[in-house]
Every structure is written in C-alpha cells, then in structure tokens.
Amino acid sequence: MNVILNAGREKSLLRRHPWIFSGGIKHADANIDSGSTVDLLSSDKQFLARASYSPHSQIRARVWTFEDEVVDKEFFRKRIRKAIDTRYSLFDSSSTDSLRLIYAESDNIPGLIVDRYSDVLVMQCLTAGAEYWKETFADLLLAETGLATIYERSDADVRELEGLEPKVGLLRGSLSSPALSNVEGFVFPITENNLQFKVNLAEGHKTGFYLDQRKNRFRVRELSKDKDVLDCFSYTGGFTINALAGGAKSVLSVDSSGDALELCKENIVLNDLPADKHTALEGDVFQLLRKFRDEARSFDMIILDPPKFAPTAAHAEKATRAYKDINLLAFKLLRPGGMLVTFSCSGGIDAGLFQKIVAGAALDAGVDAQIVEHLSQGADHPISLHFPEGAYLKGLICIKA
C-alpha cells in the first residue's frame, strides 16, 4: 500500500523526523488497514520511508524505517534488542531493578512504551501501528528479556485520537507465579537506588511509577539533609522517601489523592524511615500553598512536580499561568537560602519557556534567585536528535537569595 505526499512535504522525512500529518498527504490507497505498513512516496513517487498508517489520527503516518527493508518480526526483534541492550549498559542492576526499556520514537518504535518493574513488563501501545503489532511485540519482549509476565496499560488518552479503545490487564503470564510471590493484588515493591517503592500496576499513574524522575529523586536525597521539605504533588512519595533517606529534618507530602498518600506512608515503613518526621496532607496543592502563605509557613526545600498542564502547545497559555502561580507561591514560602526543585512534564512547554515562567514567578514574588542546576529525564528516556518532542521533562533547582 502506498501513500503519496504533497510536493514539499517530504522535507521533514529528509530530516529523519518520523511523523507525517494528514495535511501532507496527496493520495492514499483505498482500504488501508489501521496500523498496517505503507510506503511513503514523494509527489513524484520516489520512496521515502516505510511507516504505520493511522487513518483516524492527525498524525497519519509514523515511520518505522527510512530504508527499503521488510518490516516484520525480525525487523522489530533487532529494534527491541538494541533498545534493551542500551538500557542495560547504562544501569546498575544491583541498586535498581526498574527502568524504561523502550521509549517509542526515541527508540525508533513509534507508539510502543515498555517499562520493566522488577520481573514484570508493563507495555503501552499508544498508536494504531503499535496496536497492530502488539502480539508480536509481546512475544519478542518475553524472548529478549527472559521474563514471563506482561501487564498492558494501553489506557492513555492519546489512544482515543488513534480511534482505539483503552485496554488494561494481563497480556502474558501471571502475577501469581513464584517469582512474583511478593505481589499483593497489582501492588508490589520495586528497587530504585537501593530504596523500595510499592507500585500499583493497574491504577498507578502512567505505567505505575514515574521512572523518568529517578536521577532527580536521587539528587533530592543528596541535598535534603537537615532541611524542612515540602513535597507538592507528592503522589506515592518518590521525592518524599528520598528526602527522608537523605536526612531531612521533616517532610510534608501534599497530594490530591488519599490513596497515593497511603501508599507513600507504606513506602516509608517499607524503607524503615522515620515516620515521625513525615506528615501527609490530602488536598488541592494550589489552595494549600495559598493557605501556607497566609499562615506565614516556610520551608528549606520545596519540590514542585505537577501533572501535565500542557499536553500540546495549544494548552501552553493556560498552563503558563498555572506554572507561574505555583512557583510564585513556592518562592514566597522558601526561607532565605532555600531551594526550589521545580519541574514541568508538559510537552507544550519547552525548557526555554519554563525557565522564563519560573523567572517571572520569582520577579512577581519579589525575590532574587539563582538557577544552580538544570534537570531532565533519565537516560532510560533517551531523546532522538531527529525527534526533539521526546524531550518533555525539564526541571530547575533554584536557590533563593
């Protein structure tokens, strides 16, 4: 099956960007199955790439390869093996047993996300192409990792744009095997930098845990000694646990989910950390930050790791106001010499804009501050030079004068 592009629309492909939007297509053969493989041709019918076809999406085609090669099980075996081998060359398995093995376009497998949580693989198929090859991917993943269990979390909103229904549940194996004897329902512990965290595979955010923040959590551990820490949008306590492990004087965890905070408390017990130094507070972070300001409370370190305010650039204006609001309040709550660790995971907000937002927040708060570190996603979330959209997590560590 062939898809012919409008004149000039091949430029992005020549730069090795893997997406073709619907407006760039001049002609598509009739009756192309959703997710099946097509040849992308220039307006003068020269071969450009081989791609998956998404008839319901604005991103109509996602490139598998820019070479004239067969896209089949062996093709994907090589891609999956390369991605996994790269990850294992970067991580110390003695201190960490959970990491991202495959990161979609950044590993040249658009739409496929695979995270390893101890001895369980969690897989997301987010595009029509990934859904089309899902069973093949599952077989290859088990063969290449030597594991037996895959849990599917194909429930991200983006699937709706692909004309796909959400799918959640066991795809391969069982959670009741002897190797997984510590599983309680769908919750079981993982190890990250020698700390343990309970992960909820079925209901946790993303695939269960924010693996992309691993190195940033460890940095907080290094910096939190003897500090009063406020952990906002704390979820199940990734930063909280690391702050306590680093010797924080106190940690206040704030999140809108009572269930997440309960798991946070369980993680404190799991790591034998001092529960008397921890307080959990359920509520709206924006409202609670204002309440803390009105009560003249202050902290030595404030962590802001909010959810995605701007999934796309179209949401950037509204998101900018939200990011500015929470960072402004955080600056006001910091003691002199205090440290703000602030993040954005929004694809619609790039690193430059995020820094401008934080600078504007400091200005409006009437404080002077320095950026001492730039933070980003971990090495298991690589960024293809040809796909800058893969760089979504950006963070700053700021010191208040």
Short mmCIF file of C-alpha atoms in Angstrom, two decimals:
data_model
loop_
_atom_site.label_atom_id
_atom_site.label_comp_id
_atom_site.label_asym_id
_atom_site.label_seq_id
_atom_site.Cartn_x
_atom_site.Cartn_y
_atom_site.Cartn_z
CA MET A 1 0.00 0.00 0.00
CA ASN A 2 1.24 3.48 -0.91
CA VAL A 3 0.78 6.98 0.49
CA ILE A 4 1.86 9.85 -1.76
CA LEU A 5 2.82 13.17 -0.16
CA ASN A 6 2.10 16.65 -1.40
CA ALA A 7 5.02 18.45 -3.03
CA GLY A 8 7.43 19.79 -0.43
CA ARG A 9 6.04 17.70 2.41
CA GLU A 10 8.94 15.27 2.23
CA LYS A 11 11.25 17.80 3.89
CA SER A 12 10.59 16.56 7.42
CA LEU A 13 11.30 12.98 6.34
CA LEU A 14 14.57 14.04 4.76
CA ARG A 15 15.49 15.42 8.20
CA ARG A 16 14.55 11.99 9.63
CA HIS A 17 11.56 13.25 11.60
CA PRO A 18 9.19 10.26 11.84
CA TRP A 19 5.76 11.92 11.54
CA ILE A 20 3.56 12.79 8.57
CA PHE A 21 0.38 14.75 9.25
CA SER A 22 -2.86 14.31 7.35
CA GLY A 23 -2.47 17.67 5.58
CA GLY A 24 0.74 16.49 3.98
CA ILE A 25 -0.89 13.63 2.10
CA LYS A 26 -1.89 13.95 -1.54
CA HIS A 27 -3.15 10.39 -2.05
CA ALA A 28 -3.56 7.21 -0.02
CA ASP A 29 -4.52 3.86 -1.48
CA ALA A 30 -8.02 2.69 -0.62
CA ASN A 31 -8.80 0.28 2.21
CA ILE A 32 -5.55 0.58 4.15
CA ASP A 33 -5.96 -1.31 7.42
CA SER A 34 -5.45 0.71 10.59
CA GLY A 35 -1.87 0.26 11.78
CA SER A 36 -0.66 -1.61 8.72
CA THR A 37 2.56 -0.76 6.92
CA VAL A 38 2.63 1.62 3.97
CA ASP A 39 5.29 3.10 1.72
CA LEU A 40 5.60 6.87 1.89
CA LEU A 41 6.33 8.29 -1.55
CA SER A 42 7.23 11.78 -2.70
CA SER A 43 4.95 13.67 -5.06
CA ASP A 44 6.99 12.25 -7.94
CA LYS A 45 6.59 8.74 -6.43
CA GLN A 46 10.10 8.28 -5.07
CA PHE A 47 10.44 6.04 -2.00
CA LEU A 48 10.96 8.00 1.24
CA ALA A 49 10.13 5.70 4.14
CA ARG A 50 8.08 2.76 5.40
CA ALA A 51 5.54 3.63 8.08
CA SER A 52 2.49 2.60 10.05
CA TYR A 53 -0.79 4.15 8.93
CA SER A 54 -3.25 5.74 11.35
CA PRO A 55 -6.46 6.62 9.44
CA HIS A 56 -8.14 8.29 12.43
CA SER A 57 -5.21 10.40 13.63
CA GLN A 58 -3.95 13.82 12.57
CA ILE A 59 -0.53 12.16 12.62
CA ARG A 60 -1.45 9.93 9.71
CA ALA A 61 1.84 8.03 9.37
CA ARG A 62 4.71 7.20 11.75
CA VAL A 63 7.94 5.97 10.23
CA TRP A 64 9.28 2.52 11.03
CA THR A 65 12.28 2.83 8.73
CA PHE A 66 13.79 5.19 6.18
CA GLU A 67 15.32 2.22 4.34
CA ASP A 68 13.68 0.00 1.74
CA GLU A 69 13.58 -3.03 4.05
CA VAL A 70 10.96 -5.53 5.17
CA VAL A 71 9.06 -4.59 8.34
CA ASP A 72 8.36 -7.90 10.05
CA LYS A 73 9.02 -9.79 13.29
CA GLU A 74 12.79 -9.94 12.72
CA PHE A 75 12.88 -6.22 11.97
CA PHE A 76 11.29 -5.49 15.34
CA ARG A 77 13.44 -8.06 17.13
CA LYS A 78 16.55 -6.08 16.16
CA ARG A 79 15.00 -2.79 17.28
CA ILE A 80 13.82 -4.20 20.61
CA ARG A 81 17.12 -5.97 21.29
CA LYS A 82 19.10 -2.79 20.58
CA ALA A 83 16.92 -0.69 22.90
CA ILE A 84 17.15 -3.22 25.74
CA ASP A 85 20.90 -3.72 25.36
CA THR A 86 21.43 0.04 25.51
CA ARG A 87 19.44 0.32 28.75
CA TYR A 88 21.28 -2.50 30.48
CA SER A 89 24.61 -0.90 29.56
CA LEU A 90 23.58 2.28 31.44
CA PHE A 91 22.19 0.93 34.71
CA ASP A 92 23.49 -0.81 37.81
CA SER A 93 21.10 -3.70 38.34
CA SER A 94 22.35 -4.21 41.90
CA SER A 95 20.75 -0.93 43.04
CA THR A 96 17.86 -0.52 40.56
CA ASP A 97 15.56 -3.18 39.13
CA SER A 98 13.05 -0.96 37.30
CA LEU A 99 13.58 1.16 34.20
CA ARG A 100 12.15 2.09 30.83
CA LEU A 101 13.25 -0.41 28.19
CA ILE A 102 11.57 1.09 25.12
CA TYR A 103 10.65 4.73 24.57
CA ALA A 104 8.63 4.89 21.34
CA GLU A 105 10.01 7.24 18.66
CA SER A 106 13.24 7.73 20.60
CA ASP A 107 13.97 4.02 20.05
CA ASN A 108 12.58 4.05 16.50
CA ILE A 109 9.48 2.08 17.52
CA PRO A 110 6.73 4.74 17.44
CA GLY A 111 3.84 4.20 19.84
CA LEU A 112 5.47 1.49 21.97
CA ILE A 113 6.34 2.11 25.62
CA VAL A 114 7.78 -0.70 27.73
CA ASP A 115 8.76 -0.35 31.39
CA ARG A 116 10.33 -3.07 33.48
CA TYR A 117 9.20 -3.25 37.11
CA SER A 118 11.35 -5.92 38.74
CA ASP A 119 10.21 -9.13 36.99
CA VAL A 120 7.13 -7.66 35.29
CA LEU A 121 6.99 -5.80 31.99
CA VAL A 122 4.36 -3.10 31.58
CA MET A 123 3.53 -2.29 27.98
CA GLN A 124 1.65 0.59 26.38
CA CYS A 125 0.58 0.53 22.73
CA LEU A 126 -0.40 4.13 22.04
CA THR A 127 -0.77 4.20 18.26
CA ALA A 128 -2.53 2.22 15.57
CA GLY A 129 0.82 0.84 14.41
CA ALA A 130 1.84 -0.35 17.87
CA GLU A 131 -1.60 -1.91 18.35
CA TYR A 132 -1.31 -3.73 15.02
CA TRP A 133 1.98 -5.35 16.07
CA LYS A 134 1.11 -5.78 19.78
CA GLU A 135 1.12 -9.58 19.90
CA THR A 136 4.41 -9.68 18.02
CA PHE A 137 5.90 -7.12 20.40
CA ALA A 138 4.74 -9.16 23.40
CA ASP A 139 6.36 -12.35 22.10
CA LEU A 140 9.62 -10.57 21.33
CA LEU A 141 9.76 -8.81 24.69
CA LEU A 142 9.48 -12.07 26.59
CA ALA A 143 12.10 -13.69 24.38
CA GLU A 144 14.57 -10.82 24.69
CA THR A 145 14.18 -10.24 28.45
CA GLY A 146 13.69 -13.82 29.63
CA LEU A 147 10.69 -12.68 31.70
CA ALA A 148 7.26 -14.31 31.73
CA THR A 149 4.76 -11.57 32.60
CA ILE A 150 3.47 -8.57 30.64
CA TYR A 151 0.81 -6.25 32.00
CA GLU A 152 -0.85 -3.95 29.49
CA ARG A 153 -1.57 -0.31 30.35
CA SER A 154 -2.79 0.96 26.99
CA ASP A 155 -5.13 3.46 28.63
CA ALA A 156 -3.55 6.83 27.80
CA ASP A 157 -5.85 9.47 26.33
CA VAL A 158 -3.85 9.60 23.11
CA ARG A 159 -5.31 6.24 22.05
CA GLU A 160 -8.67 7.92 21.54
CA LEU A 161 -7.07 10.15 18.88
CA GLU A 162 -5.99 6.95 17.13
CA GLY A 163 -9.53 5.54 17.17
CA LEU A 164 -8.52 2.95 19.78
CA GLU A 165 -10.29 1.84 22.94
CA PRO A 166 -8.35 1.67 26.24
CA LYS A 167 -7.01 -1.76 27.18
CA VAL A 168 -5.75 -2.72 30.64
CA GLY A 169 -4.90 -6.16 32.01
CA LEU A 170 -2.58 -9.13 31.88
CA LEU A 171 -1.30 -9.73 28.35
CA ARG A 172 1.13 -12.57 29.07
CA GLY A 173 1.89 -14.76 32.08
CA SER A 174 0.57 -14.38 35.60
CA LEU A 175 1.08 -12.26 38.70
CA SER A 176 0.75 -15.35 40.88
CA SER A 177 3.95 -17.08 39.81
CA PRO A 178 6.59 -17.99 42.46
CA ALA A 179 8.87 -15.25 41.08
CA LEU A 180 6.19 -12.71 42.00
CA SER A 181 5.33 -14.04 45.44
CA ASN A 182 5.51 -10.53 46.93
CA VAL A 183 2.66 -9.19 44.76
CA GLU A 184 -0.43 -8.00 46.64
CA GLY A 185 -3.14 -7.77 44.00
CA PHE A 186 -1.47 -5.46 41.48
CA VAL A 187 0.82 -3.74 44.01
CA PHE A 188 4.37 -4.92 44.57
CA PRO A 189 7.74 -3.41 45.54
CA ILE A 190 10.48 -2.30 43.18
CA THR A 191 14.01 -1.16 43.96
CA GLU A 192 15.42 2.20 42.87
CA ASN A 193 18.82 3.39 44.03
CA ASN A 194 18.60 0.94 46.96
CA LEU A 195 15.22 2.24 48.12
CA GLN A 196 11.98 0.32 47.74
CA PHE A 197 8.68 1.61 46.39
CA LYS A 198 5.32 -0.10 46.09
CA VAL A 199 3.95 0.24 42.57
CA ASN A 200 0.31 -0.19 41.54
CA LEU A 201 0.42 -1.66 38.04
CA ALA A 202 -3.33 -1.48 37.46
CA GLU A 203 -4.18 2.00 38.71
CA GLY A 204 -0.90 3.89 39.15
CA HIS A 205 -0.10 6.96 37.06
CA LYS A 206 1.50 6.33 33.66
CA THR A 207 2.65 2.69 33.79
CA GLY A 208 2.64 2.66 37.61
CA PHE A 209 5.52 4.93 38.66
CA TYR A 210 7.43 7.98 37.39
CA LEU A 211 10.59 6.21 36.28
CA ASP A 212 11.72 9.33 34.42
CA GLN A 213 12.46 11.12 37.71
CA ARG A 214 14.92 8.53 39.07
CA LYS A 215 18.11 10.63 38.95
CA ASN A 216 16.25 13.74 40.15
CA ARG A 217 14.88 11.88 43.17
CA PHE A 218 18.43 10.81 44.00
CA ARG A 219 19.60 14.43 43.68
CA VAL A 220 16.97 15.48 46.21
CA ARG A 221 18.29 12.77 48.53
CA GLU A 222 21.77 14.30 48.24
CA LEU A 223 20.53 17.82 49.00
CA SER A 224 17.88 17.32 51.69
CA LYS A 225 19.96 16.76 54.85
CA ASP A 226 18.65 18.74 57.86
CA LYS A 227 16.05 20.52 55.71
CA ASP A 228 12.33 21.08 56.25
CA VAL A 229 10.94 19.82 52.95
CA LEU A 230 7.59 20.45 51.26
CA ASP A 231 6.85 17.86 48.56
CA CYS A 232 3.98 19.07 46.35
CA PHE A 233 2.11 16.70 44.03
CA SER A 234 3.92 14.00 46.00
CA TYR A 235 1.97 11.02 44.58
CA THR A 236 3.28 7.82 46.26
CA GLY A 237 6.30 9.57 47.73
CA GLY A 238 9.17 9.23 45.28
CA PHE A 239 10.75 12.51 46.36
CA THR A 240 9.46 12.20 49.93
CA ILE A 241 11.18 8.86 50.51
CA ASN A 242 14.44 10.14 49.04
CA ALA A 243 14.33 13.30 51.17
CA LEU A 244 13.82 11.24 54.33
CA ALA A 245 16.57 8.85 53.27
CA GLY A 246 18.83 11.86 52.78
CA GLY A 247 18.33 13.01 56.35
CA ALA A 248 15.63 15.66 56.01
CA LYS A 249 14.54 17.24 59.29
CA SER A 250 10.91 16.97 58.22
CA VAL A 251 8.89 16.25 55.08
CA LEU A 252 5.34 17.39 54.35
CA SER A 253 3.79 15.47 51.41
CA VAL A 254 0.83 17.12 49.67
CA ASP A 255 -1.31 15.40 47.06
CA SER A 256 -4.96 15.35 45.97
CA SER A 257 -5.10 11.54 46.16
CA GLY A 258 -5.63 9.95 49.54
CA ASP A 259 -4.81 6.52 48.09
CA ALA A 260 -1.45 7.78 46.80
CA LEU A 261 -0.62 9.26 50.20
CA GLU A 262 -1.44 5.96 51.90
CA LEU A 263 0.98 4.22 49.55
CA CYS A 264 3.52 6.91 50.41
CA LYS A 265 3.16 6.04 54.10
CA GLU A 266 3.58 2.35 53.29
CA ASN A 267 6.77 3.19 51.39
CA ILE A 268 8.15 4.95 54.45
CA VAL A 269 7.57 1.81 56.52
CA LEU A 270 8.96 -0.38 53.74
CA ASN A 271 12.25 1.54 53.88
CA ASP A 272 12.38 1.73 57.68
CA LEU A 273 12.45 5.53 57.58
CA PRO A 274 11.39 7.79 60.49
CA ALA A 275 7.60 8.17 60.20
CA ASP A 276 7.65 10.83 62.95
CA LYS A 277 9.44 13.18 60.54
CA HIS A 278 6.69 12.84 57.92
CA THR A 279 3.27 14.42 57.52
CA ALA A 280 0.81 13.67 54.70
CA LEU A 281 -1.81 16.21 53.69
CA GLU A 282 -4.56 15.49 51.18
CA GLY A 283 -5.88 18.46 49.23
CA ASP A 284 -5.57 20.84 46.31
CA VAL A 285 -1.95 21.97 46.06
CA PHE A 286 -2.83 25.44 44.75
CA GLN A 287 -5.20 26.10 47.64
CA LEU A 288 -2.86 24.66 50.24
CA LEU A 289 0.09 26.74 49.03
CA ARG A 290 -2.04 29.86 49.47
CA LYS A 291 -3.08 28.66 52.91
CA PHE A 292 0.56 28.10 53.90
CA ARG A 293 1.40 31.60 52.64
CA ASP A 294 -1.41 33.12 54.72
CA GLU A 295 -0.16 31.19 57.75
CA ALA A 296 3.39 32.51 57.16
CA ARG A 297 4.79 28.97 56.98
CA SER A 298 8.23 28.45 55.46
CA PHE A 299 10.47 25.63 54.22
CA ASP A 300 14.09 24.98 53.33
CA MET A 301 13.24 22.94 50.23
CA ILE A 302 10.11 22.88 48.11
CA ILE A 303 9.55 20.30 45.37
CA LEU A 304 7.01 21.03 42.63
CA ASP A 305 6.33 18.05 40.36
CA PRO A 306 2.86 18.77 38.97
CA PRO A 307 0.93 16.74 36.40
CA LYS A 308 0.96 17.64 32.74
CA PHE A 309 -0.66 21.10 32.47
CA ALA A 310 0.00 21.45 28.71
CA PRO A 311 -0.05 18.22 26.70
CA THR A 312 0.33 20.28 23.50
CA ALA A 313 1.33 23.82 22.53
CA ALA A 314 -2.38 24.68 22.24
CA HIS A 315 -2.65 24.46 26.04
CA ALA A 316 0.51 26.49 26.71
CA GLU A 317 -1.14 29.79 27.65
CA LYS A 318 -3.37 28.32 30.35
CA ALA A 319 -0.52 26.09 31.58
CA THR A 320 1.83 29.07 31.80
CA ARG A 321 -0.50 30.73 34.32
CA ALA A 322 -0.71 27.56 36.41
CA TYR A 323 3.05 27.01 36.46
CA LYS A 324 3.67 30.65 37.33
CA ASP A 325 1.13 30.55 40.15
CA ILE A 326 2.60 27.55 41.96
CA ASN A 327 6.20 28.70 41.51
CA LEU A 328 5.37 32.20 42.74
CA LEU A 329 3.77 30.77 45.88
CA ALA A 330 6.72 28.42 46.39
CA PHE A 331 9.20 31.29 46.23
CA LYS A 332 7.21 33.12 48.89
CA LEU A 333 7.27 30.05 51.15
CA LEU A 334 11.01 29.47 50.84
CA ARG A 335 13.32 30.64 53.59
CA PRO A 336 16.37 32.73 52.60
CA GLY A 337 18.87 30.31 51.07
CA GLY A 338 16.05 27.85 50.47
CA MET A 339 15.93 25.56 47.48
CA LEU A 340 13.16 25.23 44.89
CA VAL A 341 13.18 21.99 42.87
CA THR A 342 10.61 22.62 40.16
CA PHE A 343 9.51 20.60 37.13
CA SER A 344 7.32 20.62 34.05
CA CYS A 345 6.47 17.42 32.17
CA SER A 346 4.31 19.25 29.64
CA GLY A 347 5.21 18.70 26.01
CA GLY A 348 3.68 22.08 25.15
CA ILE A 349 6.15 23.93 27.40
CA ASP A 350 9.77 23.80 26.27
CA ALA A 351 12.77 24.32 28.54
CA GLY A 352 13.26 27.94 27.50
CA LEU A 353 9.66 28.89 28.19
CA PHE A 354 9.67 27.04 31.51
CA GLN A 355 12.72 28.99 32.67
CA LYS A 356 11.01 32.26 31.68
CA ILE A 357 7.91 31.24 33.66
CA VAL A 358 9.97 30.50 36.78
CA ALA A 359 11.89 33.77 36.35
CA GLY A 360 8.60 35.65 36.08
CA ALA A 361 7.32 33.92 39.21
CA ALA A 362 10.42 35.00 41.15
CA LEU A 363 10.03 38.57 39.90
CA ASP A 364 6.38 38.75 40.91
CA ALA A 365 7.20 37.16 44.27
CA GLY A 366 9.74 39.93 44.87
CA VAL A 367 12.65 37.56 45.38
CA ASP A 368 16.08 37.12 43.86
CA ALA A 369 17.09 33.59 42.94
CA GLN A 370 19.76 31.66 41.06
CA ILE A 371 19.49 28.57 38.89
CA VAL A 372 22.13 26.17 40.15
CA GLU A 373 21.11 23.08 38.17
CA HIS A 374 19.07 22.09 35.13
CA LEU A 375 17.28 18.74 35.41
CA SER A 376 15.81 16.39 32.81
CA GLN A 377 14.52 12.86 32.26
CA GLY A 378 16.77 9.88 32.92
CA ALA A 379 18.99 8.03 30.46
CA ASP A 380 16.37 5.31 30.03
CA HIS A 381 14.19 8.01 28.41
CA PRO A 382 16.61 8.96 25.60
CA ILE A 383 15.94 11.76 23.12
CA SER A 384 16.46 11.16 19.42
CA LEU A 385 18.24 14.05 17.74
CA HIS A 386 15.65 13.75 14.99
CA PHE A 387 12.69 13.76 17.38
CA PRO A 388 13.03 16.65 19.86
CA GLU A 389 9.44 16.05 21.01
CA GLY A 390 10.88 13.20 23.08
CA ALA A 391 12.34 15.77 25.50
CA TYR A 392 9.36 16.52 27.73
CA LEU A 393 10.67 16.60 31.33
CA LYS A 394 12.50 19.72 32.34
CA GLY A 395 13.44 20.94 35.79
CA LEU A 396 15.35 23.60 37.68
CA ILE A 397 16.98 23.80 41.07
CA CYS A 398 16.85 27.41 42.23
CA ILE A 399 18.38 28.96 45.35
CA LYS A 400 16.53 31.89 46.92
CA ALA A 401 18.81 34.75 47.95
#
